[in-house]
Amino acid sequence: MRSRLPFALLAGILAVAAGGCAPAQGLTPAPAGSPAPAPGTTGPPIAEASRAPSAAGATDPAPTSPPPTRSLEPTPTPVPTPTPEPTPTPSPPPVPAPLTGLLVPPAVAARPVVAVMLDDHADARPQSGLASADVVWQAPAEGGIPRFMALFSSKAPQAIGPVRSARLYFIAWAAEQGAVYVHAGGSPGALGELARSGNGATVWNVEGLAYVGGPFWRVGARWAPHNLDTSSAALSGLAKDLGYAPASARPAFTFAPPVGPPAHGEKFRLAFSYGSTEVTYGFDPTTRTYPRAENGLPTTDAPEGTPSGVAAGKQVAPMNVVVISMPFGPAADGTGHGRLDAGLVGEGPALVFRAGELVKGTWRKTAFDAPTELLAPGPDGTLAPIALVPGRTFVQVVPTGIPIQIRDAGGAAAPWPTAAPPGAPS
């Protein structure tokens, strides 16, 4: 039986024979080795493109556009998150310094007091550290030569000197602060007191002669005993090594700002004598301070860090000058050296010069280590503290009966005071 050619293959042969046309679109030859079509089939499948439209008049589908290509954008650089600045700890507000009334950081106000005995012999001038002291006491010693005791708290000078020997009445004034008391030797009465109470009962005793070559040193430009220096840092380290624990400074005076213009003028002069040493104070209306002099020469402080006696610096000019009259007499120490004793427990007249104003009042001290009070009648007639002006203070202790000359534009006042009170040492 004659076999029939599939219709699609037959149509392709006829088309080639008729005009050499290309094979019908969409035909795909079977690959070699592919299985033969199953009986009853018409050959290989017809390509999708050869299918007839599903309905009359239908159009070919629109060509599909290729998907858009994603553009490559640069990767942004990460911005670091800023680290917040730490909130600064506010500094504590300043407080008045106990010895000057000037505003200082609380840590400065909490410092203890170091009281240093300073030589005032002519061969000891100029001293070092004198202008840095918060308070300076001066009182007579033997031979008509006075002596200083400088109280340091708010300032820490690099050089202090020359250090000199102790006297009992100076220990009593240092005891008002529970101070570290610095000296080089001393009178029998002073050394006895330090042996009894120099362990902190009244003061903390530092004998400079025991530490020469360490915290104390000799200045080569001068002869002993007018050449022993030290420093705030050396004294602080020594006190720590000795296990001393002095308390913070105590308020020494009452302070208040000046009221109104100064009453003193440029011709103001305060003068008194310790025997071989005449002390004078002028007045500077611009700074409202009292420039100081001894025997006609300005009292100067050696430049900071300079050994005592080497070079003169600025003139010492405190804001307050306190003059208290106190009985003095020979000390019964059996040495025959002419040392003095003072009637420091009690009361007596006082003159307070503060920033251009004079206040007349009374000093009072009720016990060896009790504070020295400065008092004047208040509005109601009762005694009230005399307020000093914030700043540094010199306390001049003069023997009762020593004339005090006060000269201003109006001339010289009468000497003050003129007589010793009952009970003065004889």
JSON list of C-alpha atoms in Angstrom, two decimals, residues 150-330:
[
{"chain": "A", "resi": 150, "resn": "ALA", "atom": "CA", "xyz": [54.07, 86.19, 108.14]},
{"chain": "A", "resi": 151, "resn": "LEU", "atom": "CA", "xyz": [50.90, 84.11, 107.76]},
{"chain": "A", "resi": 152, "resn": "PHE", "atom": "CA", "xyz": [50.67, 82.29, 104.43]},
{"chain": "A", "resi": 153, "resn": "SER", "atom": "CA", "xyz": [47.53, 80.58, 103.18]},
{"chain": "A", "resi": 154, "resn": "SER", "atom": "CA", "xyz": [46.15, 81.86, 99.87]},
{"chain": "A", "resi": 155, "resn": "LYS", "atom": "CA", "xyz": [49.64, 82.35, 98.35]},
{"chain": "A", "resi": 156, "resn": "ALA", "atom": "CA", "xyz": [52.55, 79.91, 98.16]},
{"chain": "A", "resi": 157, "resn": "PRO", "atom": "CA", "xyz": [55.78, 81.84, 97.49]},
{"chain": "A", "resi": 158, "resn": "GLN", "atom": "CA", "xyz": [58.83, 80.07, 96.08]},
{"chain": "A", "resi": 159, "resn": "ALA", "atom": "CA", "xyz": [61.17, 81.72, 98.57]},
{"chain": "A", "resi": 160, "resn": "ILE", "atom": "CA", "xyz": [60.55, 82.72, 102.20]},
{"chain": "A", "resi": 161, "resn": "GLY", "atom": "CA", "xyz": [63.16, 84.20, 104.47]},
{"chain": "A", "resi": 162, "resn": "PRO", "atom": "CA", "xyz": [65.28, 84.84, 106.30]},
{"chain": "A", "resi": 163, "resn": "VAL", "atom": "CA", "xyz": [63.72, 82.61, 108.98]},
{"chain": "A", "resi": 164, "resn": "ARG", "atom": "CA", "xyz": [64.38, 83.77, 112.54]},
{"chain": "A", "resi": 165, "resn": "SER", "atom": "CA", "xyz": [63.81, 82.60, 116.12]},
{"chain": "A", "resi": 166, "resn": "ALA", "atom": "CA", "xyz": [60.57, 82.15, 118.03]},
{"chain": "A", "resi": 167, "resn": "ARG", "atom": "CA", "xyz": [59.06, 84.33, 120.73]},
{"chain": "A", "resi": 168, "resn": "LEU", "atom": "CA", "xyz": [56.23, 83.31, 123.04]},
{"chain": "A", "resi": 169, "resn": "TYR", "atom": "CA", "xyz": [53.81, 86.07, 122.07]},
{"chain": "A", "resi": 170, "resn": "PHE", "atom": "CA", "xyz": [54.16, 85.25, 118.38]},
{"chain": "A", "resi": 171, "resn": "ILE", "atom": "CA", "xyz": [53.22, 81.64, 119.17]},
{"chain": "A", "resi": 172, "resn": "ALA", "atom": "CA", "xyz": [50.03, 82.94, 120.81]},
{"chain": "A", "resi": 173, "resn": "TRP", "atom": "CA", "xyz": [49.07, 84.79, 117.62]},
{"chain": "A", "resi": 174, "resn": "ALA", "atom": "CA", "xyz": [49.91, 81.75, 115.45]},
{"chain": "A", "resi": 175, "resn": "ALA", "atom": "CA", "xyz": [47.80, 79.59, 117.80]},
{"chain": "A", "resi": 176, "resn": "GLU", "atom": "CA", "xyz": [44.75, 81.61, 116.78]},
{"chain": "A", "resi": 177, "resn": "GLN", "atom": "CA", "xyz": [44.94, 79.73, 113.46]},
{"chain": "A", "resi": 178, "resn": "GLY", "atom": "CA", "xyz": [46.31, 76.39, 114.69]},
{"chain": "A", "resi": 179, "resn": "ALA", "atom": "CA", "xyz": [49.12, 77.17, 112.27]},
{"chain": "A", "resi": 180, "resn": "VAL", "atom": "CA", "xyz": [52.24, 75.34, 111.24]},
{"chain": "A", "resi": 181, "resn": "TYR", "atom": "CA", "xyz": [54.73, 77.49, 113.17]},
{"chain": "A", "resi": 182, "resn": "VAL", "atom": "CA", "xyz": [58.12, 77.85, 111.47]},
{"chain": "A", "resi": 183, "resn": "HIS", "atom": "CA", "xyz": [61.17, 79.26, 113.26]},
{"chain": "A", "resi": 184, "resn": "ALA", "atom": "CA", "xyz": [64.92, 78.86, 113.75]},
{"chain": "A", "resi": 185, "resn": "GLY", "atom": "CA", "xyz": [65.58, 78.48, 117.46]},
{"chain": "A", "resi": 186, "resn": "GLY", "atom": "CA", "xyz": [63.84, 80.65, 120.03]},
{"chain": "A", "resi": 187, "resn": "SER", "atom": "CA", "xyz": [63.68, 82.07, 123.51]},
{"chain": "A", "resi": 188, "resn": "PRO", "atom": "CA", "xyz": [63.45, 79.68, 126.48]},
{"chain": "A", "resi": 189, "resn": "GLY", "atom": "CA", "xyz": [59.81, 80.57, 127.01]},
{"chain": "A", "resi": 190, "resn": "ALA", "atom": "CA", "xyz": [58.96, 79.97, 123.35]},
{"chain": "A", "resi": 191, "resn": "LEU", "atom": "CA", "xyz": [60.81, 76.66, 123.12]},
{"chain": "A", "resi": 192, "resn": "GLY", "atom": "CA", "xyz": [59.16, 75.47, 126.32]},
{"chain": "A", "resi": 193, "resn": "GLU", "atom": "CA", "xyz": [55.73, 76.26, 124.95]},
{"chain": "A", "resi": 194, "resn": "LEU", "atom": "CA", "xyz": [56.51, 74.46, 121.68]},
{"chain": "A", "resi": 195, "resn": "ALA", "atom": "CA", "xyz": [57.70, 71.41, 123.60]},
{"chain": "A", "resi": 196, "resn": "ARG", "atom": "CA", "xyz": [54.37, 71.32, 125.44]},
{"chain": "A", "resi": 197, "resn": "SER", "atom": "CA", "xyz": [51.92, 72.19, 122.67]},
{"chain": "A", "resi": 198, "resn": "GLY", "atom": "CA", "xyz": [53.79, 72.12, 119.36]},
{"chain": "A", "resi": 199, "resn": "ASN", "atom": "CA", "xyz": [52.25, 68.78, 118.39]},
{"chain": "A", "resi": 200, "resn": "GLY", "atom": "CA", "xyz": [49.03, 70.42, 117.26]},
{"chain": "A", "resi": 201, "resn": "ALA", "atom": "CA", "xyz": [47.62, 71.33, 120.67]},
{"chain": "A", "resi": 202, "resn": "THR", "atom": "CA", "xyz": [48.13, 75.00, 119.82]},
{"chain": "A", "resi": 203, "resn": "VAL", "atom": "CA", "xyz": [50.47, 74.98, 116.78]},
{"chain": "A", "resi": 204, "resn": "TRP", "atom": "CA", "xyz": [52.49, 72.52, 114.69]},
{"chain": "A", "resi": 205, "resn": "ASN", "atom": "CA", "xyz": [56.17, 73.08, 115.48]},
{"chain": "A", "resi": 206, "resn": "VAL", "atom": "CA", "xyz": [58.76, 73.22, 112.67]},
{"chain": "A", "resi": 207, "resn": "GLU", "atom": "CA", "xyz": [62.29, 73.88, 113.91]},
{"chain": "A", "resi": 208, "resn": "GLY", "atom": "CA", "xyz": [64.18, 75.06, 110.85]},
{"chain": "A", "resi": 209, "resn": "LEU", "atom": "CA", "xyz": [67.63, 74.51, 112.36]},
{"chain": "A", "resi": 210, "resn": "ALA", "atom": "CA", "xyz": [66.95, 70.76, 112.36]},
{"chain": "A", "resi": 211, "resn": "TYR", "atom": "CA", "xyz": [66.52, 70.67, 108.58]},
{"chain": "A", "resi": 212, "resn": "VAL", "atom": "CA", "xyz": [69.29, 72.88, 107.19]},
{"chain": "A", "resi": 213, "resn": "GLY", "atom": "CA", "xyz": [70.50, 71.38, 103.94]},
{"chain": "A", "resi": 214, "resn": "GLY", "atom": "CA", "xyz": [67.03, 70.04, 103.11]},
{"chain": "A", "resi": 215, "resn": "PRO", "atom": "CA", "xyz": [63.79, 72.05, 103.41]},
{"chain": "A", "resi": 216, "resn": "PHE", "atom": "CA", "xyz": [65.90, 74.96, 104.75]},
{"chain": "A", "resi": 217, "resn": "TRP", "atom": "CA", "xyz": [69.06, 76.34, 103.20]},
{"chain": "A", "resi": 218, "resn": "ARG", "atom": "CA", "xyz": [71.60, 79.09, 103.74]},
{"chain": "A", "resi": 219, "resn": "VAL", "atom": "CA", "xyz": [71.82, 81.94, 101.23]},
{"chain": "A", "resi": 220, "resn": "GLY", "atom": "CA", "xyz": [75.48, 82.42, 100.39]},
{"chain": "A", "resi": 221, "resn": "ALA", "atom": "CA", "xyz": [75.23, 86.15, 99.81]},
{"chain": "A", "resi": 222, "resn": "ARG", "atom": "CA", "xyz": [74.86, 86.88, 103.55]},
{"chain": "A", "resi": 223, "resn": "TRP", "atom": "CA", "xyz": [76.14, 85.75, 106.93]},
{"chain": "A", "resi": 224, "resn": "ALA", "atom": "CA", "xyz": [74.21, 83.72, 109.48]},
{"chain": "A", "resi": 225, "resn": "PRO", "atom": "CA", "xyz": [71.86, 84.14, 111.22]},
{"chain": "A", "resi": 226, "resn": "HIS", "atom": "CA", "xyz": [70.35, 86.45, 108.58]},
{"chain": "A", "resi": 227, "resn": "ASN", "atom": "CA", "xyz": [70.44, 83.97, 105.66]},
{"chain": "A", "resi": 228, "resn": "LEU", "atom": "CA", "xyz": [68.18, 80.98, 106.36]},
{"chain": "A", "resi": 229, "resn": "ASP", "atom": "CA", "xyz": [65.53, 80.55, 103.64]},
{"chain": "A", "resi": 230, "resn": "THR", "atom": "CA", "xyz": [62.81, 78.04, 102.82]},
{"chain": "A", "resi": 231, "resn": "SER", "atom": "CA", "xyz": [59.78, 77.83, 100.47]},
{"chain": "A", "resi": 232, "resn": "SER", "atom": "CA", "xyz": [56.10, 77.00, 100.59]},
{"chain": "A", "resi": 233, "resn": "ALA", "atom": "CA", "xyz": [56.65, 73.74, 98.72]},
{"chain": "A", "resi": 234, "resn": "ALA", "atom": "CA", "xyz": [59.46, 72.68, 101.07]},
{"chain": "A", "resi": 235, "resn": "LEU", "atom": "CA", "xyz": [57.38, 73.45, 104.15]},
{"chain": "A", "resi": 236, "resn": "SER", "atom": "CA", "xyz": [54.35, 71.62, 102.77]},
{"chain": "A", "resi": 237, "resn": "GLY", "atom": "CA", "xyz": [56.43, 68.52, 102.05]},
{"chain": "A", "resi": 238, "resn": "LEU", "atom": "CA", "xyz": [58.08, 68.64, 105.48]},
{"chain": "A", "resi": 239, "resn": "ALA", "atom": "CA", "xyz": [54.76, 68.98, 107.31]},
{"chain": "A", "resi": 240, "resn": "LYS", "atom": "CA", "xyz": [53.47, 65.97, 105.38]},
{"chain": "A", "resi": 241, "resn": "ASP", "atom": "CA", "xyz": [56.58, 63.94, 106.22]},
{"chain": "A", "resi": 242, "resn": "LEU", "atom": "CA", "xyz": [56.14, 64.81, 109.90]},
{"chain": "A", "resi": 243, "resn": "GLY", "atom": "CA", "xyz": [52.54, 63.60, 109.80]},
{"chain": "A", "resi": 244, "resn": "TYR", "atom": "CA", "xyz": [51.12, 67.01, 110.62]},
{"chain": "A", "resi": 245, "resn": "ALA", "atom": "CA", "xyz": [47.43, 67.60, 109.96]},
{"chain": "A", "resi": 246, "resn": "PRO", "atom": "CA", "xyz": [46.70, 71.30, 110.42]},
{"chain": "A", "resi": 247, "resn": "ALA", "atom": "CA", "xyz": [43.12, 72.43, 110.02]},
{"chain": "A", "resi": 248, "resn": "SER", "atom": "CA", "xyz": [41.95, 74.90, 107.40]},
{"chain": "A", "resi": 249, "resn": "ALA", "atom": "CA", "xyz": [42.43, 78.61, 107.96]},
{"chain": "A", "resi": 250, "resn": "ARG", "atom": "CA", "xyz": [39.90, 80.25, 110.25]},
{"chain": "A", "resi": 251, "resn": "PRO", "atom": "CA", "xyz": [38.29, 83.63, 109.59]},
{"chain": "A", "resi": 252, "resn": "ALA", "atom": "CA", "xyz": [40.66, 86.13, 111.15]},
{"chain": "A", "resi": 253, "resn": "PHE", "atom": "CA", "xyz": [38.67, 89.33, 110.71]},
{"chain": "A", "resi": 254, "resn": "THR", "atom": "CA", "xyz": [35.35, 90.68, 109.51]},
{"chain": "A", "resi": 255, "resn": "PHE", "atom": "CA", "xyz": [35.49, 92.15, 105.98]},
{"chain": "A", "resi": 256, "resn": "ALA", "atom": "CA", "xyz": [33.39, 94.67, 104.07]},
{"chain": "A", "resi": 257, "resn": "PRO", "atom": "CA", "xyz": [34.07, 96.80, 100.96]},
{"chain": "A", "resi": 258, "resn": "PRO", "atom": "CA", "xyz": [34.97, 100.46, 101.47]},
{"chain": "A", "resi": 259, "resn": "VAL", "atom": "CA", "xyz": [32.14, 102.99, 101.54]},
{"chain": "A", "resi": 260, "resn": "GLY", "atom": "CA", "xyz": [32.65, 106.34, 99.83]},
{"chain": "A", "resi": 261, "resn": "PRO", "atom": "CA", "xyz": [35.89, 108.05, 98.82]},
{"chain": "A", "resi": 262, "resn": "PRO", "atom": "CA", "xyz": [38.99, 107.79, 101.04]},
{"chain": "A", "resi": 263, "resn": "ALA", "atom": "CA", "xyz": [39.38, 110.29, 103.83]},
{"chain": "A", "resi": 264, "resn": "HIS", "atom": "CA", "xyz": [43.18, 110.18, 103.64]},
{"chain": "A", "resi": 265, "resn": "GLY", "atom": "CA", "xyz": [45.07, 112.21, 101.08]},
{"chain": "A", "resi": 266, "resn": "GLU", "atom": "CA", "xyz": [48.50, 111.96, 99.50]},
{"chain": "A", "resi": 267, "resn": "LYS", "atom": "CA", "xyz": [50.06, 113.74, 102.51]},
{"chain": "A", "resi": 268, "resn": "PHE", "atom": "CA", "xyz": [48.89, 111.07, 104.94]},
{"chain": "A", "resi": 269, "resn": "ARG", "atom": "CA", "xyz": [51.64, 109.65, 107.15]},
{"chain": "A", "resi": 270, "resn": "LEU", "atom": "CA", "xyz": [51.54, 107.15, 109.99]},
{"chain": "A", "resi": 271, "resn": "ALA", "atom": "CA", "xyz": [54.75, 106.81, 112.04]},
{"chain": "A", "resi": 272, "resn": "PHE", "atom": "CA", "xyz": [56.00, 105.07, 115.19]},
{"chain": "A", "resi": 273, "resn": "SER", "atom": "CA", "xyz": [59.29, 103.62, 116.41]},
{"chain": "A", "resi": 274, "resn": "TYR", "atom": "CA", "xyz": [60.50, 100.29, 117.83]},
{"chain": "A", "resi": 275, "resn": "GLY", "atom": "CA", "xyz": [63.73, 101.87, 119.00]},
{"chain": "A", "resi": 276, "resn": "SER", "atom": "CA", "xyz": [66.27, 101.37, 116.24]},
{"chain": "A", "resi": 277, "resn": "THR", "atom": "CA", "xyz": [63.57, 100.93, 113.60]},
{"chain": "A", "resi": 278, "resn": "GLU", "atom": "CA", "xyz": [61.12, 103.67, 112.64]},
{"chain": "A", "resi": 279, "resn": "VAL", "atom": "CA", "xyz": [58.11, 102.41, 110.72]},
{"chain": "A", "resi": 280, "resn": "THR", "atom": "CA", "xyz": [56.12, 104.71, 108.44]},
{"chain": "A", "resi": 281, "resn": "TYR", "atom": "CA", "xyz": [53.13, 104.29, 106.17]},
{"chain": "A", "resi": 282, "resn": "GLY", "atom": "CA", "xyz": [51.97, 106.61, 103.41]},
{"chain": "A", "resi": 283, "resn": "PHE", "atom": "CA", "xyz": [48.74, 106.39, 101.43]},
{"chain": "A", "resi": 284, "resn": "ASP", "atom": "CA", "xyz": [48.11, 105.86, 97.73]},
{"chain": "A", "resi": 285, "resn": "PRO", "atom": "CA", "xyz": [44.65, 107.27, 96.83]},
{"chain": "A", "resi": 286, "resn": "THR", "atom": "CA", "xyz": [44.64, 105.39, 93.52]},
{"chain": "A", "resi": 287, "resn": "THR", "atom": "CA", "xyz": [45.03, 101.89, 94.99]},
{"chain": "A", "resi": 288, "resn": "ARG", "atom": "CA", "xyz": [43.79, 102.84, 98.48]},
{"chain": "A", "resi": 289, "resn": "THR", "atom": "CA", "xyz": [46.80, 101.01, 99.94]},
{"chain": "A", "resi": 290, "resn": "TYR", "atom": "CA", "xyz": [49.45, 102.02, 102.48]},
{"chain": "A", "resi": 291, "resn": "PRO", "atom": "CA", "xyz": [53.03, 101.91, 101.08]},
{"chain": "A", "resi": 292, "resn": "ARG", "atom": "CA", "xyz": [55.38, 100.91, 103.88]},
{"chain": "A", "resi": 293, "resn": "ALA", "atom": "CA", "xyz": [58.90, 102.04, 104.83]},
{"chain": "A", "resi": 294, "resn": "GLU", "atom": "CA", "xyz": [61.47, 101.47, 107.58]},
{"chain": "A", "resi": 295, "resn": "ASN", "atom": "CA", "xyz": [64.05, 104.09, 108.53]},
{"chain": "A", "resi": 296, "resn": "GLY", "atom": "CA", "xyz": [63.08, 106.09, 105.46]},
{"chain": "A", "resi": 297, "resn": "LEU", "atom": "CA", "xyz": [63.61, 103.22, 103.00]},
{"chain": "A", "resi": 298, "resn": "PRO", "atom": "CA", "xyz": [60.72, 101.43, 101.27]},
{"chain": "A", "resi": 299, "resn": "THR", "atom": "CA", "xyz": [59.89, 98.01, 102.64]},
{"chain": "A", "resi": 300, "resn": "THR", "atom": "CA", "xyz": [60.32, 95.82, 99.59]},
{"chain": "A", "resi": 301, "resn": "ASP", "atom": "CA", "xyz": [59.84, 92.15, 98.88]},
{"chain": "A", "resi": 302, "resn": "ALA", "atom": "CA", "xyz": [62.47, 90.26, 96.91]},
{"chain": "A", "resi": 303, "resn": "PRO", "atom": "CA", "xyz": [61.21, 89.25, 93.43]},
{"chain": "A", "resi": 304, "resn": "GLU", "atom": "CA", "xyz": [59.32, 85.95, 93.38]},
{"chain": "A", "resi": 305, "resn": "GLY", "atom": "CA", "xyz": [61.70, 83.03, 93.73]},
{"chain": "A", "resi": 306, "resn": "THR", "atom": "CA", "xyz": [64.68, 85.26, 94.57]},
{"chain": "A", "resi": 307, "resn": "PRO", "atom": "CA", "xyz": [66.58, 84.51, 97.78]},
{"chain": "A", "resi": 308, "resn": "SER", "atom": "CA", "xyz": [66.14, 87.03, 100.56]},
{"chain": "A", "resi": 309, "resn": "GLY", "atom": "CA", "xyz": [68.55, 89.94, 100.63]},
{"chain": "A", "resi": 310, "resn": "VAL", "atom": "CA", "xyz": [69.67, 89.60, 97.02]},
{"chain": "A", "resi": 311, "resn": "ALA", "atom": "CA", "xyz": [67.44, 92.03, 95.14]},
{"chain": "A", "resi": 312, "resn": "ALA", "atom": "CA", "xyz": [64.63, 94.40, 95.99]},
{"chain": "A", "resi": 313, "resn": "GLY", "atom": "CA", "xyz": [61.26, 94.12, 94.32]},
{"chain": "A", "resi": 314, "resn": "LYS", "atom": "CA", "xyz": [58.07, 96.10, 94.65]},
{"chain": "A", "resi": 315, "resn": "GLN", "atom": "CA", "xyz": [57.23, 98.12, 97.72]},
{"chain": "A", "resi": 316, "resn": "VAL", "atom": "CA", "xyz": [55.00, 96.37, 100.23]},
{"chain": "A", "resi": 317, "resn": "ALA", "atom": "CA", "xyz": [51.63, 98.18, 100.48]},
{"chain": "A", "resi": 318, "resn": "PRO", "atom": "CA", "xyz": [48.84, 96.49, 102.47]},
{"chain": "A", "resi": 319, "resn": "MET", "atom": "CA", "xyz": [45.19, 97.40, 102.22]},
{"chain": "A", "resi": 320, "resn": "ASN", "atom": "CA", "xyz": [44.75, 97.49, 106.01]},
{"chain": "A", "resi": 321, "resn": "VAL", "atom": "CA", "xyz": [47.08, 98.58, 108.81]},
{"chain": "A", "resi": 322, "resn": "VAL", "atom": "CA", "xyz": [46.10, 97.73, 112.38]},
{"chain": "A", "resi": 323, "resn": "VAL", "atom": "CA", "xyz": [48.03, 99.32, 115.27]},
{"chain": "A", "resi": 324, "resn": "ILE", "atom": "CA", "xyz": [47.43, 97.83, 118.69]},
{"chain": "A", "resi": 325, "resn": "SER", "atom": "CA", "xyz": [49.01, 99.09, 121.88]},
{"chain": "A", "resi": 326, "resn": "MET", "atom": "CA", "xyz": [50.12, 96.34, 124.28]},
{"chain": "A", "resi": 327, "resn": "PRO", "atom": "CA", "xyz": [52.22, 96.26, 127.45]},
{"chain": "A", "resi": 328, "resn": "PHE", "atom": "CA", "xyz": [55.71, 94.76, 127.10]},
{"chain": "A", "resi": 329, "resn": "GLY", "atom": "CA", "xyz": [58.32, 94.07, 129.75]},
{"chain": "A", "resi": 330, "resn": "PRO", "atom": "CA", "xyz": [61.47, 92.02, 130.41]}
]
